[in-house]
């Protein structure tokens, strides 16, 4: 028996969910296949939700100390269990699982628990837990199988002393010291969270700065803030070796001659696409030199009716961008218009403090337009920043050479991932810089930073006009 569907989605993470729901809302027969018994993928069970739950605890503890003016401090017990810092995790995960499941059921998406593999360009076999192989034929197929942690081949990750991003939260006790090897999104998030919890953290990477795709002005501030809470970033060096000494420390040898001795080490060297077992050659597909699938701007592979989204196509590999890729892929497959320009998909990095951006960076704007006017607002310039003890933040607006059109927004500071959406909506609506000046913001709020930054651009605009005159 062959089961017929209009769309088959392989993977139930953020990208797979949105792809399936978009297809169902268009009235199509949709099948969603995932190897895990619960929907949500690594995002819900091993990545985004667990790590952000731990982050909320760290932010609350750090914020309490700052907002009390240092009068109150909450020292951590030496035997503090990591699980106790995430006591709400099961509640959060179960709640999100229930929401996703209800949403899929409400939209009529069929969900199968099994492992999918291609038989041909239009057919897949789904291996069930009972050992059956169910044959499925679909007009369109979306590969959204996610990723797993990348580990070095010459270093053993034992998941007890030397950990990866899936096993880091399985630690029984909060370590006194931690070496974080890597400086991407996952590395920077965990490094800052554990530093905020009082762990002595050293983050090491070959790159000169962490999270290299983020505006340099933001990462510079992040490194400074990281140092203020006890962390240390070592850039421009390679890791020559990592091993557990068998007694009480993980020893990390760096190319600059430095030797780190820490309780634990975390390898966060990116992710590897989950394509094992998919039998991609049967569909006429293969991974590129970077180990991911090549796609065009519509997330189409070389086989027109097969799409790939999320981590299997590489960076930025964020939940928000992956979800948008899933939605956009199905819209294209069904000939539907997509109102959301992909370049206006925001990014959010949940370090401490947060970083967020949408649109062009200052360097990209200059490259495209020859020049750009940039307005800045420090959080210590708005009352809410001082009241909330989050003065070490900045909101940066990037405008066209005339200082009239908004091209990009970049924010670092608590609330950045929320604040960036104001700029995103303005850009989607084609609203100019002057709109922020004419808008009334509640007082005191961090959103007032938009007006301060806009005034900075208007001042520069006036100076340019005087110079031209």
Short mmCIF file of C-alpha atoms in Angstrom, two decimals, residues 249-416:
data_model
loop_
_atom_site.label_atom_id
_atom_site.label_comp_id
_atom_site.label_asym_id
_atom_site.label_seq_id
_atom_site.Cartn_x
_atom_site.Cartn_y
_atom_site.Cartn_z
CA UNK A 249 40.61 18.56 35.78
CA UNK A 250 40.16 18.81 32.04
CA UNK A 251 43.43 20.03 30.52
CA UNK A 252 43.19 22.17 27.37
CA UNK A 253 46.34 23.10 25.45
CA UNK A 254 46.14 26.22 23.29
CA UNK A 255 48.30 27.23 20.33
CA UNK A 256 49.50 30.34 22.18
CA UNK A 257 51.11 28.11 24.81
CA UNK A 258 48.46 28.63 27.47
CA UNK A 259 47.23 25.58 29.36
CA UNK A 260 43.72 25.67 30.83
CA UNK A 261 42.79 23.44 33.76
CA UNK A 262 39.02 23.43 34.34
CA UNK A 263 36.40 21.23 35.97
CA UNK A 264 34.58 20.76 32.67
CA UNK A 265 35.01 21.53 28.97
CA UNK A 266 32.27 22.22 26.45
CA UNK A 267 32.81 21.63 22.74
CA UNK A 268 30.50 23.97 20.80
CA UNK A 269 31.97 23.79 17.32
CA UNK A 270 28.78 24.07 15.35
CA UNK A 271 26.31 21.44 14.18
CA UNK A 272 26.24 18.57 11.68
CA UNK A 273 23.21 18.05 9.42
CA UNK A 274 21.06 15.04 10.34
CA UNK A 275 20.92 13.29 6.97
CA UNK A 276 22.21 9.85 7.94
CA UNK A 277 19.70 7.23 6.89
CA UNK A 278 17.79 9.52 4.51
CA UNK A 279 19.33 7.78 1.48
CA UNK A 280 19.74 11.09 -0.33
CA UNK A 281 21.27 9.55 -3.49
CA UNK A 282 17.95 7.79 -4.19
CA UNK A 283 16.40 11.25 -4.52
CA UNK A 284 19.26 12.57 -6.64
CA UNK A 285 20.69 14.64 -3.79
CA UNK A 286 24.03 14.88 -2.00
CA UNK A 287 25.67 17.09 0.61
CA UNK A 288 28.09 19.82 -0.44
CA UNK A 289 31.66 20.26 0.83
CA UNK A 290 30.35 21.93 3.99
CA UNK A 291 28.17 18.93 4.80
CA UNK A 292 24.84 20.62 4.13
CA UNK A 293 22.32 20.69 1.29
CA UNK A 294 22.54 23.41 -1.36
CA UNK A 295 19.31 25.36 -1.91
CA UNK A 296 18.23 28.49 -3.79
CA UNK A 297 16.46 31.54 -2.32
CA UNK A 298 13.23 29.52 -2.15
CA UNK A 299 14.93 26.67 -0.21
CA UNK A 300 14.64 24.48 -3.32
CA UNK A 301 17.23 21.75 -3.81
CA UNK A 302 18.49 20.66 -7.24
CA UNK A 303 15.36 18.48 -7.42
CA UNK A 304 12.64 21.14 -7.88
CA UNK A 305 9.91 19.52 -5.77
CA UNK A 306 12.27 18.68 -2.87
CA UNK A 307 12.99 21.50 -0.43
CA UNK A 308 15.43 21.68 2.48
CA UNK A 309 15.12 24.02 5.45
CA UNK A 310 16.63 24.69 8.86
CA UNK A 311 19.93 23.32 10.06
CA UNK A 312 20.34 20.95 7.08
CA UNK A 313 21.11 23.97 4.88
CA UNK A 314 23.55 25.59 7.32
CA UNK A 315 23.77 29.00 9.04
CA UNK A 316 22.21 30.95 10.61
CA UNK A 317 20.54 27.83 12.06
CA UNK A 318 18.32 29.83 14.40
CA UNK A 319 14.81 28.72 15.35
CA UNK A 320 13.21 31.89 13.96
CA UNK A 321 15.01 31.77 10.60
CA UNK A 322 14.41 28.03 10.28
CA UNK A 323 10.69 28.43 10.89
CA UNK A 324 10.50 31.15 8.25
CA UNK A 325 12.40 28.95 5.78
CA UNK A 326 9.84 26.17 6.30
CA UNK A 327 6.93 28.50 5.69
CA UNK A 328 8.56 30.13 2.67
CA UNK A 329 9.48 26.79 1.08
CA UNK A 330 5.90 25.53 1.16
CA UNK A 331 4.56 28.86 -0.09
CA UNK A 332 6.85 28.55 -3.10
CA UNK A 333 5.95 24.90 -3.68
CA UNK A 334 2.26 25.79 -3.76
CA UNK A 335 2.66 28.96 -5.81
CA UNK A 336 1.64 31.18 -2.90
CA UNK A 337 3.07 34.63 -2.35
CA UNK A 338 5.26 35.19 0.71
CA UNK A 339 4.72 38.61 2.27
CA UNK A 340 7.78 38.38 4.51
CA UNK A 341 11.02 39.30 2.71
CA UNK A 342 13.71 36.87 3.88
CA UNK A 343 16.15 39.73 4.51
CA UNK A 344 13.78 41.06 7.18
CA UNK A 345 13.88 37.87 9.24
CA UNK A 346 15.25 38.95 12.64
CA UNK A 347 18.00 37.17 14.50
CA UNK A 348 18.15 36.83 18.27
CA UNK A 349 21.17 35.60 20.22
CA UNK A 350 20.34 34.80 23.84
CA UNK A 351 23.63 35.63 25.42
CA UNK A 352 23.80 37.73 28.57
CA UNK A 353 23.13 40.43 27.53
CA UNK A 354 20.97 39.56 24.51
CA UNK A 355 21.85 40.56 20.98
CA UNK A 356 19.37 41.00 18.15
CA UNK A 357 19.37 42.40 14.62
CA UNK A 358 17.32 42.79 11.49
CA UNK A 359 18.27 44.17 8.08
CA UNK A 360 21.69 45.43 6.98
CA UNK A 361 24.72 45.92 9.17
CA UNK A 362 26.60 49.20 8.95
CA UNK A 363 29.28 47.56 6.76
CA UNK A 364 26.69 46.01 4.44
CA UNK A 365 24.85 49.33 4.08
CA UNK A 366 28.08 51.12 3.16
CA UNK A 367 28.95 48.39 0.66
CA UNK A 368 25.53 48.63 -1.01
CA UNK A 369 24.94 52.39 -0.84
CA UNK A 370 28.42 53.89 -0.62
CA UNK A 371 27.64 55.49 2.73
CA UNK A 372 25.28 55.15 5.67
CA UNK A 373 24.13 57.33 8.54
CA UNK A 374 24.12 55.53 11.87
CA UNK A 375 22.25 56.62 14.97
CA UNK A 376 23.03 55.23 18.40
CA UNK A 377 21.22 55.26 21.72
CA UNK A 378 22.86 53.94 24.86
CA UNK A 379 20.56 52.35 27.39
CA UNK A 380 21.97 54.68 30.04
CA UNK A 381 20.43 57.55 28.06
CA UNK A 382 16.90 56.32 28.72
CA UNK A 383 15.38 56.24 32.18
CA UNK A 384 14.25 52.61 31.99
CA UNK A 385 17.82 51.50 31.34
CA UNK A 386 18.99 53.01 34.61
CA UNK A 387 15.92 51.96 36.59
CA UNK A 388 16.31 48.34 35.44
CA UNK A 389 20.10 48.39 35.89
CA UNK A 390 20.70 47.48 32.24
CA UNK A 391 22.69 50.56 31.31
CA UNK A 392 25.29 48.59 29.38
CA UNK A 393 23.25 48.30 26.21
CA UNK A 394 22.95 50.08 22.90
CA UNK A 395 20.43 50.39 20.07
CA UNK A 396 21.87 51.17 16.66
CA UNK A 397 19.86 52.33 13.65
CA UNK A 398 21.41 52.09 10.19
CA UNK A 399 19.94 54.48 7.60
CA UNK A 400 20.55 55.26 3.93
CA UNK A 401 23.04 58.01 2.93
CA UNK A 402 20.32 60.68 3.25
CA UNK A 403 19.37 59.51 6.73
CA UNK A 404 15.75 58.99 5.74
CA UNK A 405 15.20 55.25 5.14
CA UNK A 406 15.79 52.61 7.80
CA UNK A 407 18.05 49.80 6.55
CA UNK A 408 18.93 47.91 9.73
CA UNK A 409 18.50 47.69 13.49
CA UNK A 410 21.07 46.22 15.89
CA UNK A 411 20.57 45.93 19.63
CA UNK A 412 22.54 44.57 22.56
CA UNK A 413 21.11 44.62 26.06
CA UNK A 414 18.39 42.91 28.02
CA UNK A 415 15.18 42.96 25.98
CA UNK A 416 17.06 43.20 22.67
#
